[in-house]
mmCIF file of C-alpha atoms and ligand atoms in Angstrom:
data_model
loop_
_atom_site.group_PDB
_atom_site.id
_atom_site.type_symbol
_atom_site.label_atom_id
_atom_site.label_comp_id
_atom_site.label_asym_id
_atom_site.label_seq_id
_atom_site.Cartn_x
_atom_site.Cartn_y
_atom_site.Cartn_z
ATOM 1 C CA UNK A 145 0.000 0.000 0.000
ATOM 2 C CA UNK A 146 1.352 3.172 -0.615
ATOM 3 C CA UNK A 147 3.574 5.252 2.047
ATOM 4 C CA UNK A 148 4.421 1.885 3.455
ATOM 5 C CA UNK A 149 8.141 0.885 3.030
ATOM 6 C CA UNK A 150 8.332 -3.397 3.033
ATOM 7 C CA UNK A 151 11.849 -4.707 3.944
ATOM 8 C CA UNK A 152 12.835 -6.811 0.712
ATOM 9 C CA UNK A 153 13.899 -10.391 2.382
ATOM 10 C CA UNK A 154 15.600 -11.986 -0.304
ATOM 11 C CA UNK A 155 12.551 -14.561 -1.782
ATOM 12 C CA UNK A 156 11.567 -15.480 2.003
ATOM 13 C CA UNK A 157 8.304 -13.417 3.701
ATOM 14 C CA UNK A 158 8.653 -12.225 7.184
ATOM 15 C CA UNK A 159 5.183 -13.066 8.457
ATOM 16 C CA UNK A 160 4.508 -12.896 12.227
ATOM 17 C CA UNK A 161 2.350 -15.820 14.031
ATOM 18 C CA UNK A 162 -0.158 -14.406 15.645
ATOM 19 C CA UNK A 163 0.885 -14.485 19.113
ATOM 20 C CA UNK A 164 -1.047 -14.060 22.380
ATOM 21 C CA UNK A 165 -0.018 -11.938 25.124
ATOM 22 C CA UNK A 166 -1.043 -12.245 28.730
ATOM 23 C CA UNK A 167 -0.062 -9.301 31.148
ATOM 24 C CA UNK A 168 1.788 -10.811 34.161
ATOM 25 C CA UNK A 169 2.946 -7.454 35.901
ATOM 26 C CA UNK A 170 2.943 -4.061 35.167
ATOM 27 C CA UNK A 171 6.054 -3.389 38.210
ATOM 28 C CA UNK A 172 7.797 -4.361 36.856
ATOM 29 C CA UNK A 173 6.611 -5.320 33.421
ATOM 30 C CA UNK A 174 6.394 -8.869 32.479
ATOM 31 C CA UNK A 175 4.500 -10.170 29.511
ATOM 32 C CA UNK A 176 4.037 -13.923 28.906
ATOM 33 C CA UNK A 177 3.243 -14.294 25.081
ATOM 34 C CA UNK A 178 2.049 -17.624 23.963
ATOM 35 C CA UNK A 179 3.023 -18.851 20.033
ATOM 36 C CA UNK A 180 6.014 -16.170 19.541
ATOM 37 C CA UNK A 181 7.822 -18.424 17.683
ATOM 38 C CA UNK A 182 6.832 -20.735 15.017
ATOM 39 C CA UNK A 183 7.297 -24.124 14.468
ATOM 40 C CA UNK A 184 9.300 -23.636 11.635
ATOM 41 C CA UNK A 185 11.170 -20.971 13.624
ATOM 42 C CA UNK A 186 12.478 -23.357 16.453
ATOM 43 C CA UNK A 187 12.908 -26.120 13.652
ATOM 44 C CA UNK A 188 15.170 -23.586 11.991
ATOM 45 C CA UNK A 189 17.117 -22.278 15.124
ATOM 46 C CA UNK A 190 18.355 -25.977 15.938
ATOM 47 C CA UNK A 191 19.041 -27.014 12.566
ATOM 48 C CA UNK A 192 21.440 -23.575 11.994
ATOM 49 C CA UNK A 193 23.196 -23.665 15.513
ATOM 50 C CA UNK A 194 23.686 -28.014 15.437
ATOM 51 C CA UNK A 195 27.121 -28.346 16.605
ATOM 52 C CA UNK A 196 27.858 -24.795 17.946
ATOM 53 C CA UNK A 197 27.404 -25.098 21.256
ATOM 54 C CA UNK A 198 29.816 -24.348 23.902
ATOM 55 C CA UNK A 199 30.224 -24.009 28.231
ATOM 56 C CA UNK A 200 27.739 -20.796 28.748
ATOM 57 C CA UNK A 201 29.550 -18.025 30.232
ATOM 58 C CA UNK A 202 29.101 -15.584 33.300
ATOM 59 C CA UNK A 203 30.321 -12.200 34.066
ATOM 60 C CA UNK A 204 31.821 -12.043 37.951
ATOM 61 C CA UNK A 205 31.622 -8.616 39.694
ATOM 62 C CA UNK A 206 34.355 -7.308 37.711
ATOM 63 C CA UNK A 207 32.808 -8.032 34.715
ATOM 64 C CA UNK A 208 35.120 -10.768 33.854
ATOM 65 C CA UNK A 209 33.569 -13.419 31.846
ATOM 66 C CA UNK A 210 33.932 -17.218 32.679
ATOM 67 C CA UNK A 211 32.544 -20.510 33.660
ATOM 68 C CA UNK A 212 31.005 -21.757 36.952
ATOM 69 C CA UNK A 213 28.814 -23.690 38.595
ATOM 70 C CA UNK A 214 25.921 -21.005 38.553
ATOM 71 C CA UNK A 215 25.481 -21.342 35.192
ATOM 72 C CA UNK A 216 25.884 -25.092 33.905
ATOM 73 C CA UNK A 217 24.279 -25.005 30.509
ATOM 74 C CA UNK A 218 25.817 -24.516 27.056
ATOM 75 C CA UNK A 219 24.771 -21.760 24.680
ATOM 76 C CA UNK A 220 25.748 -20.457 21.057
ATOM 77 C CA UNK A 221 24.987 -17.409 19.298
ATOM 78 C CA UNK A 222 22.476 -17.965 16.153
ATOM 79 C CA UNK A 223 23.880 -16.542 12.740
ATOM 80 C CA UNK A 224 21.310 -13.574 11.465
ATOM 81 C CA UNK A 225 19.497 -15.215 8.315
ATOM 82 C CA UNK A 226 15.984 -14.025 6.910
ATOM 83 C CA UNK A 227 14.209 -16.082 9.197
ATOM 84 C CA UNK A 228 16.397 -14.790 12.344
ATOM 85 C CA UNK A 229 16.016 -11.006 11.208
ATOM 86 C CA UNK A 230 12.466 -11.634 11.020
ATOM 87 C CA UNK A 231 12.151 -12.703 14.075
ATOM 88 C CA UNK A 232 14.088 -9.963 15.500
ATOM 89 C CA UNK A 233 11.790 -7.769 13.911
ATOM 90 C CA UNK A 234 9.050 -9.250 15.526
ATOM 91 C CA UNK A 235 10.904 -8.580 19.219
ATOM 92 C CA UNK A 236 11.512 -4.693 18.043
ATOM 93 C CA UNK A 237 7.805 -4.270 17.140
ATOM 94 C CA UNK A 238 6.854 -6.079 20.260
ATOM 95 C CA UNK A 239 8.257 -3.262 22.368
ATOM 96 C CA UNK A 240 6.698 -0.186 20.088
ATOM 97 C CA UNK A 241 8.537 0.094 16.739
ATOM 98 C CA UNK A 242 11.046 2.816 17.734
ATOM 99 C CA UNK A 243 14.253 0.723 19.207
ATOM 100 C CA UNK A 244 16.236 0.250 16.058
ATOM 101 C CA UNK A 245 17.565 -3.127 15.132
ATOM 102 C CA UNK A 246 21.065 -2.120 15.894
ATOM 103 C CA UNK A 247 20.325 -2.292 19.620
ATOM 104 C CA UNK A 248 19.502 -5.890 19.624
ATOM 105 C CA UNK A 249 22.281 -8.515 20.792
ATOM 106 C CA UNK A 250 23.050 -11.384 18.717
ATOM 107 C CA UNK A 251 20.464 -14.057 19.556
ATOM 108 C CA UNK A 252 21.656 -16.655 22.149
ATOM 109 C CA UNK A 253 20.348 -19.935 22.428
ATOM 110 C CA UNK A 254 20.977 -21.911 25.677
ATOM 111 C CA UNK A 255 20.696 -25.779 26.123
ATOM 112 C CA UNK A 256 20.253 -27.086 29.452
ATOM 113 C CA UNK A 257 20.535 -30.933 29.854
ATOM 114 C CA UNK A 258 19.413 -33.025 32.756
ATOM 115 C CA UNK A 259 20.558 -31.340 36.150
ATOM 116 C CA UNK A 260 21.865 -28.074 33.981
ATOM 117 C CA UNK A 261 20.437 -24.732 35.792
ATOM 118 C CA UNK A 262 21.223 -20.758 36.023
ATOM 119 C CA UNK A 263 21.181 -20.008 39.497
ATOM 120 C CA UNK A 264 19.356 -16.487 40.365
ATOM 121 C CA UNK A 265 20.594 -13.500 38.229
ATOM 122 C CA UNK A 266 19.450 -10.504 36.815
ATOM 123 C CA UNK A 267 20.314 -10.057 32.977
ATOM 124 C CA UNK A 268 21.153 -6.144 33.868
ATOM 125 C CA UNK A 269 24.406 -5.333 34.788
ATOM 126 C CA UNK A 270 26.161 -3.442 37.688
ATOM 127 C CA UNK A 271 29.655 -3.588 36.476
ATOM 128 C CA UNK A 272 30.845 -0.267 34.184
ATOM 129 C CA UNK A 273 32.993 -2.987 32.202
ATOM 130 C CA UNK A 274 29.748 -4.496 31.078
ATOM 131 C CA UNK A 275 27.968 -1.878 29.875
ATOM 132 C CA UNK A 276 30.344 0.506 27.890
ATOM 133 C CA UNK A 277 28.898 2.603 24.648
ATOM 134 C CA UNK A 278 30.323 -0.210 22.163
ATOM 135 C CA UNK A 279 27.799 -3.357 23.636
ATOM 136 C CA UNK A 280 25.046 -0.282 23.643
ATOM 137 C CA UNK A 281 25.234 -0.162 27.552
ATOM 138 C CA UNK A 282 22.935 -1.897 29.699
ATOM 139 C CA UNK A 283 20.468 -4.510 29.249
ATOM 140 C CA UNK A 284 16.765 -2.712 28.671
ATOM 141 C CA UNK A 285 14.680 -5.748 28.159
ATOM 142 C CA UNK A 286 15.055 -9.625 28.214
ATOM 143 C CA UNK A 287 12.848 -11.925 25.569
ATOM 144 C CA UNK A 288 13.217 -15.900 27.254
ATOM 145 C CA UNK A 289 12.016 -18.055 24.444
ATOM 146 C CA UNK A 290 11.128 -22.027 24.658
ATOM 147 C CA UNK A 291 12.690 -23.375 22.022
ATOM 148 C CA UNK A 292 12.344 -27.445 22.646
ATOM 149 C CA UNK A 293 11.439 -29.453 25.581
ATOM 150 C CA UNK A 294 12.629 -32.749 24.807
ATOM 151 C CA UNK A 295 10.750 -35.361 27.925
ATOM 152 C CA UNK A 296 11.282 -32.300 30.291
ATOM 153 C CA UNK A 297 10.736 -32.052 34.049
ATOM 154 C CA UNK A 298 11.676 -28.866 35.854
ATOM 155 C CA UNK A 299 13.431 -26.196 34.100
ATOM 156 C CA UNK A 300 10.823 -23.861 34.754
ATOM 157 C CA UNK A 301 11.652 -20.097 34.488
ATOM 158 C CA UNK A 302 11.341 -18.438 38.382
ATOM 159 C CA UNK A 303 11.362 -15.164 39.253
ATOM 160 C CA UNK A 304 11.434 -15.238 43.031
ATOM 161 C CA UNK A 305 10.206 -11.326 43.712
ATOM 162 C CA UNK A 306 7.091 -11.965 41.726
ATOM 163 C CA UNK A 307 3.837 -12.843 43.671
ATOM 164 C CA UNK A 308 2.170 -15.943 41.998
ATOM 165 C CA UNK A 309 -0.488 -15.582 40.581
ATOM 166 C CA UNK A 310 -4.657 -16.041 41.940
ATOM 167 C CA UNK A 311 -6.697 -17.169 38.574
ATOM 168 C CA UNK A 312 -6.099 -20.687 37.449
ATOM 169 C CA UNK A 313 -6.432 -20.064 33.912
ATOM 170 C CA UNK A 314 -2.319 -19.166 34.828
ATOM 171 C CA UNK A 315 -1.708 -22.272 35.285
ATOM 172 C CA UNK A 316 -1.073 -23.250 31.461
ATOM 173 C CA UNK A 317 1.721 -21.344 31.876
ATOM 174 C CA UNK A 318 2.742 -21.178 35.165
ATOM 175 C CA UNK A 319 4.018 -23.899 37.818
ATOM 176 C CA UNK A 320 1.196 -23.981 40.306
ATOM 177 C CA UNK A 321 2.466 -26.518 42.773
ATOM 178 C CA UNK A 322 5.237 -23.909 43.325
ATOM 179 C CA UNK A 323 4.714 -23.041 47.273
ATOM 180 C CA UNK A 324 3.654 -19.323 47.286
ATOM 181 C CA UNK A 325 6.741 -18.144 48.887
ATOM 182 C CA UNK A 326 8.835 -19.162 45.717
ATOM 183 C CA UNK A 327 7.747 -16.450 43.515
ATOM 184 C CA UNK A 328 6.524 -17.450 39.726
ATOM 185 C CA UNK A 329 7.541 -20.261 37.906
ATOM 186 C CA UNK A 330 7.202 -19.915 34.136
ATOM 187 C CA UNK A 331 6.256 -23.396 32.280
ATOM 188 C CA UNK A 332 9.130 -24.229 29.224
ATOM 189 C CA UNK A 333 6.423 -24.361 26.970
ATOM 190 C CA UNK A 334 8.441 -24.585 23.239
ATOM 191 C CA UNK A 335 6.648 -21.150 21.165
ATOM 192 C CA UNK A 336 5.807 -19.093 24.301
ATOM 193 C CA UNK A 337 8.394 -16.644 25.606
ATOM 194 C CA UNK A 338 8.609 -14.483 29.087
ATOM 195 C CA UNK A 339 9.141 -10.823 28.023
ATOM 196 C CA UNK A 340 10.256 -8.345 30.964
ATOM 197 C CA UNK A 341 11.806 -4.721 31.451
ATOM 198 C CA UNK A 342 14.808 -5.162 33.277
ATOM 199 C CA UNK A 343 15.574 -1.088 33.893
ATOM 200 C CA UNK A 344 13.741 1.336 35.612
ATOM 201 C CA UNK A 345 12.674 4.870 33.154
ATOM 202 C CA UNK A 346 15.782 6.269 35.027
ATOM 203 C CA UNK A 347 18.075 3.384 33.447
ATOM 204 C CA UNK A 348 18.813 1.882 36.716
ATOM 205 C CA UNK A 349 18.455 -1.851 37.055
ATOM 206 C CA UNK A 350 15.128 -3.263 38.366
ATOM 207 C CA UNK A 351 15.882 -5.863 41.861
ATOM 208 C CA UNK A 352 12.544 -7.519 40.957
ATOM 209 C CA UNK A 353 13.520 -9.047 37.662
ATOM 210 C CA UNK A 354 15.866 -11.154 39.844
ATOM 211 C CA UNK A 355 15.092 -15.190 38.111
ATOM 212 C CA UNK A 356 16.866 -18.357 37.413
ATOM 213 C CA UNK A 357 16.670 -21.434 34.978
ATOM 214 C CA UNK A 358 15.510 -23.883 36.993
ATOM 215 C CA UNK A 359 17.707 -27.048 37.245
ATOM 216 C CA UNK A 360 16.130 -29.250 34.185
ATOM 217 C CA UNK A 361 15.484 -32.750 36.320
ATOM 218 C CA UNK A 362 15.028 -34.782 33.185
ATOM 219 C CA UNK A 363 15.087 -34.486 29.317
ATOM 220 C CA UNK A 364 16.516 -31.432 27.917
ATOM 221 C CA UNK A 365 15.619 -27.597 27.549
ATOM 222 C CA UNK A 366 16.421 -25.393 24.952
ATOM 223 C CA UNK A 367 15.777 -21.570 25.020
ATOM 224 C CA UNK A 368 16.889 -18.566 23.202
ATOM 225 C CA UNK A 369 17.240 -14.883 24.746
ATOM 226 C CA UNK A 370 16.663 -11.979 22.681
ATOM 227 C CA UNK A 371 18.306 -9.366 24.576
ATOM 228 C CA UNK A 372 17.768 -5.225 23.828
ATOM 229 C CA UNK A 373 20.521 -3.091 24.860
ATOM 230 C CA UNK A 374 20.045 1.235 25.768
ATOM 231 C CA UNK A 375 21.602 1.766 22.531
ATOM 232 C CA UNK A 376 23.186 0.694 19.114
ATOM 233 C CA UNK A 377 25.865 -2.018 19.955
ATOM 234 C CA UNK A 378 29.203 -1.717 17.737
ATOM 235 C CA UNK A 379 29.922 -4.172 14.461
ATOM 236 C CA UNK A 380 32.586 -6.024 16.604
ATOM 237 C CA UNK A 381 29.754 -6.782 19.350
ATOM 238 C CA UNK A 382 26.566 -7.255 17.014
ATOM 239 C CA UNK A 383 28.214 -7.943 13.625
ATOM 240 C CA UNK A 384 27.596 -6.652 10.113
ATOM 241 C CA UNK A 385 23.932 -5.492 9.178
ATOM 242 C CA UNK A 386 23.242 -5.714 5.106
ATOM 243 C CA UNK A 387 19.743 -4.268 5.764
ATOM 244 C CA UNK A 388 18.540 -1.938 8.419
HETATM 245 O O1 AKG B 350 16.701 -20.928 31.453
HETATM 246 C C1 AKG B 350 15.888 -20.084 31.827
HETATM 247 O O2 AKG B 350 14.712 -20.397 32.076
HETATM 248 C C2 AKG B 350 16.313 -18.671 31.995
HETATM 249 C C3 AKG B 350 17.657 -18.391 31.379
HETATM 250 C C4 AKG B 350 18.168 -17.020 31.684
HETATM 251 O O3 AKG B 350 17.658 -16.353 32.520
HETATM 252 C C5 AKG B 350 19.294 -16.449 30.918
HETATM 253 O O4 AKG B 350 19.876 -17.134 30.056
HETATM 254 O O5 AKG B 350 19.639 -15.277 31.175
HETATM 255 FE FE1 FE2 B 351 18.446 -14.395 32.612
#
C-alpha cells in the first residue's frame, strides 16, 4: 500500500504468528506471550546452531567473563538469516517500533541438559565494564524463548520477587504446585516466551527481575534470549547489518 516501506527479504516473507499476550505485571513489566515463535522458527534455530554449542559463560563482579557452577548449561549465538532477522523484527515491534535493530544482541540460544540450571541472576548489569557505549550499555529488556522441551521435568523459568499468581487459567503457563513463597515459575512451553523490562525509566536496574533457569530434572531444555541493549551495539559486538 502506498507510504508503506516493506523490507525486501531476499525470496523469504517475514510473516509474524499471531501471538497471544497475557499481562503478568505491570512493576515491573512482564509479559508472557504464547506462540512467539513458530514451528518452523524453532525447527530452523536448531538445525542452523547443530554443533555450535559451547560451556555458557558468566560475568563475575568485575565483569570478567567465565565458567562456573551457577550457570551449567551450554549456549551459542544464532547466525542472522531471513528467518532470524524476522524474528528480530518481531521482538523490536513487540516493544513499540522505535528501538532500532542495531540495539539488539546477537540471539543466544541456551541448552540445558538433565541437572543443567542458572542459578538467580538478573540479565542487567552493575559492572561499568559491562555496559560501555560499544555493547550499547545496559540490558533494557530480556525476551526468554522455549525453544524445545525434549521429555522435560523442571526447568521452569522463576522469578522469586514476583507474587504468583490467583486465577487458574495461569496455570497453562505457570508452575502452580510452586509453594507461594517461591515467587513465579514460568512453564518451558516450546513457542511461548517471558518478556520483561529489566531497567527502571531512570536506566537503573530493576531488583525484581531477579530469576533463574531452573535445574532441568530430566530431558533437555532449549531456550533462546533476545536481549535489547540502551543503545546501538558496535559491528565487533553485534556484527555486520546488510539491511537496516
Ligand atoms: O533458562 C531459563 O529459564 C532462563 C535463562 C536465563 O535467565 C538467561 O539465560 O539469562
Ligand atoms: Fe536471565
Amino acid at each position: 500500500s502506498p507510504g508503506l516501506q516493506q523490507v525486501p527479504l531476499k525470496g523469504k516473507e517475514c510473516v509474524h504468528p499471531p501471538y497471544t499476550i497475557h499481562l503478568f505485571s505491570k512493576a515491573p513489566l512482564v509479559i508472557y506471550i504464547s506462540n512467539f515463535l513458530t514451528t518452523d522458527e524453532r525447527s530452523h534455530l536448531q538445525d542452523v546452531t547443530k554443533g555450535t554449542f559451547a560451556r555458557s559463560a558468566v560475568a563475575d563482579e568485575s565483569g570478567e567473563e567465565g565458567h562456573r557452577q551457577t550457570r551449567t548449561s551450554q549456549s551459542t549465538t544464532v547466525p542472522r538469516d531471513s528467518i532470524v532477522r524476522c524474528i528480530e523484527s518481531r521482538a523490536l515491534a513487540f516493544q513499540g517500533f522505535e528501538i532500532p535493530r542495531s540495539h539488539l544482541e546477537p540471539l543466544q540460544l541456551v541448552q540445558y541438559s538433565s541437572g543443567e540450571k542458572y542459578h538467580l541472576h538478573t540479565d542487567w548489569f552493575e559492572s561499568p565494564e559491562r555496559m560501555t557505549s560499544e555493547v550499547g550499555g545496559n540490558r533494557l529488556s530480556s525476551f526468554f524463548v522455549y525453544i524445545a522441551a525434549g521429555n522435560l521435568t523442571g526447568g521452569g523459568t522463576n522469578f522469586p520477587i514476583l507474587n504468583a499468581p490467583y486465577d487458574e487459567r495461569w496455570c497453562e503457563f505457570v508452575d502452580c504446585d510452586e509453594p507461594w513463597d517461591n515467587g513465579v515459575t514460568f512453564k518451558p512451553v516450546p513457542g511461548n516466551a517471558v518478556f520483561w523490562q529489566n531497567l527502571n525509566e531512570d536506566g537503573s536496574g530493576d531488583p525484581a527481575t531477579i530469576h533463574a533457569g531452573l535445574p532441568v530434572t530430566s530431558g533437555s531444555k532449549l531456550g533462546m534470549n533476545i536481549w535489547t541493549r540502551q543503545g546501538p551495539l558496535s559491528e565487533k559486538f553485534r556484527g555486520r547489518d546488510e539491511e537496516t
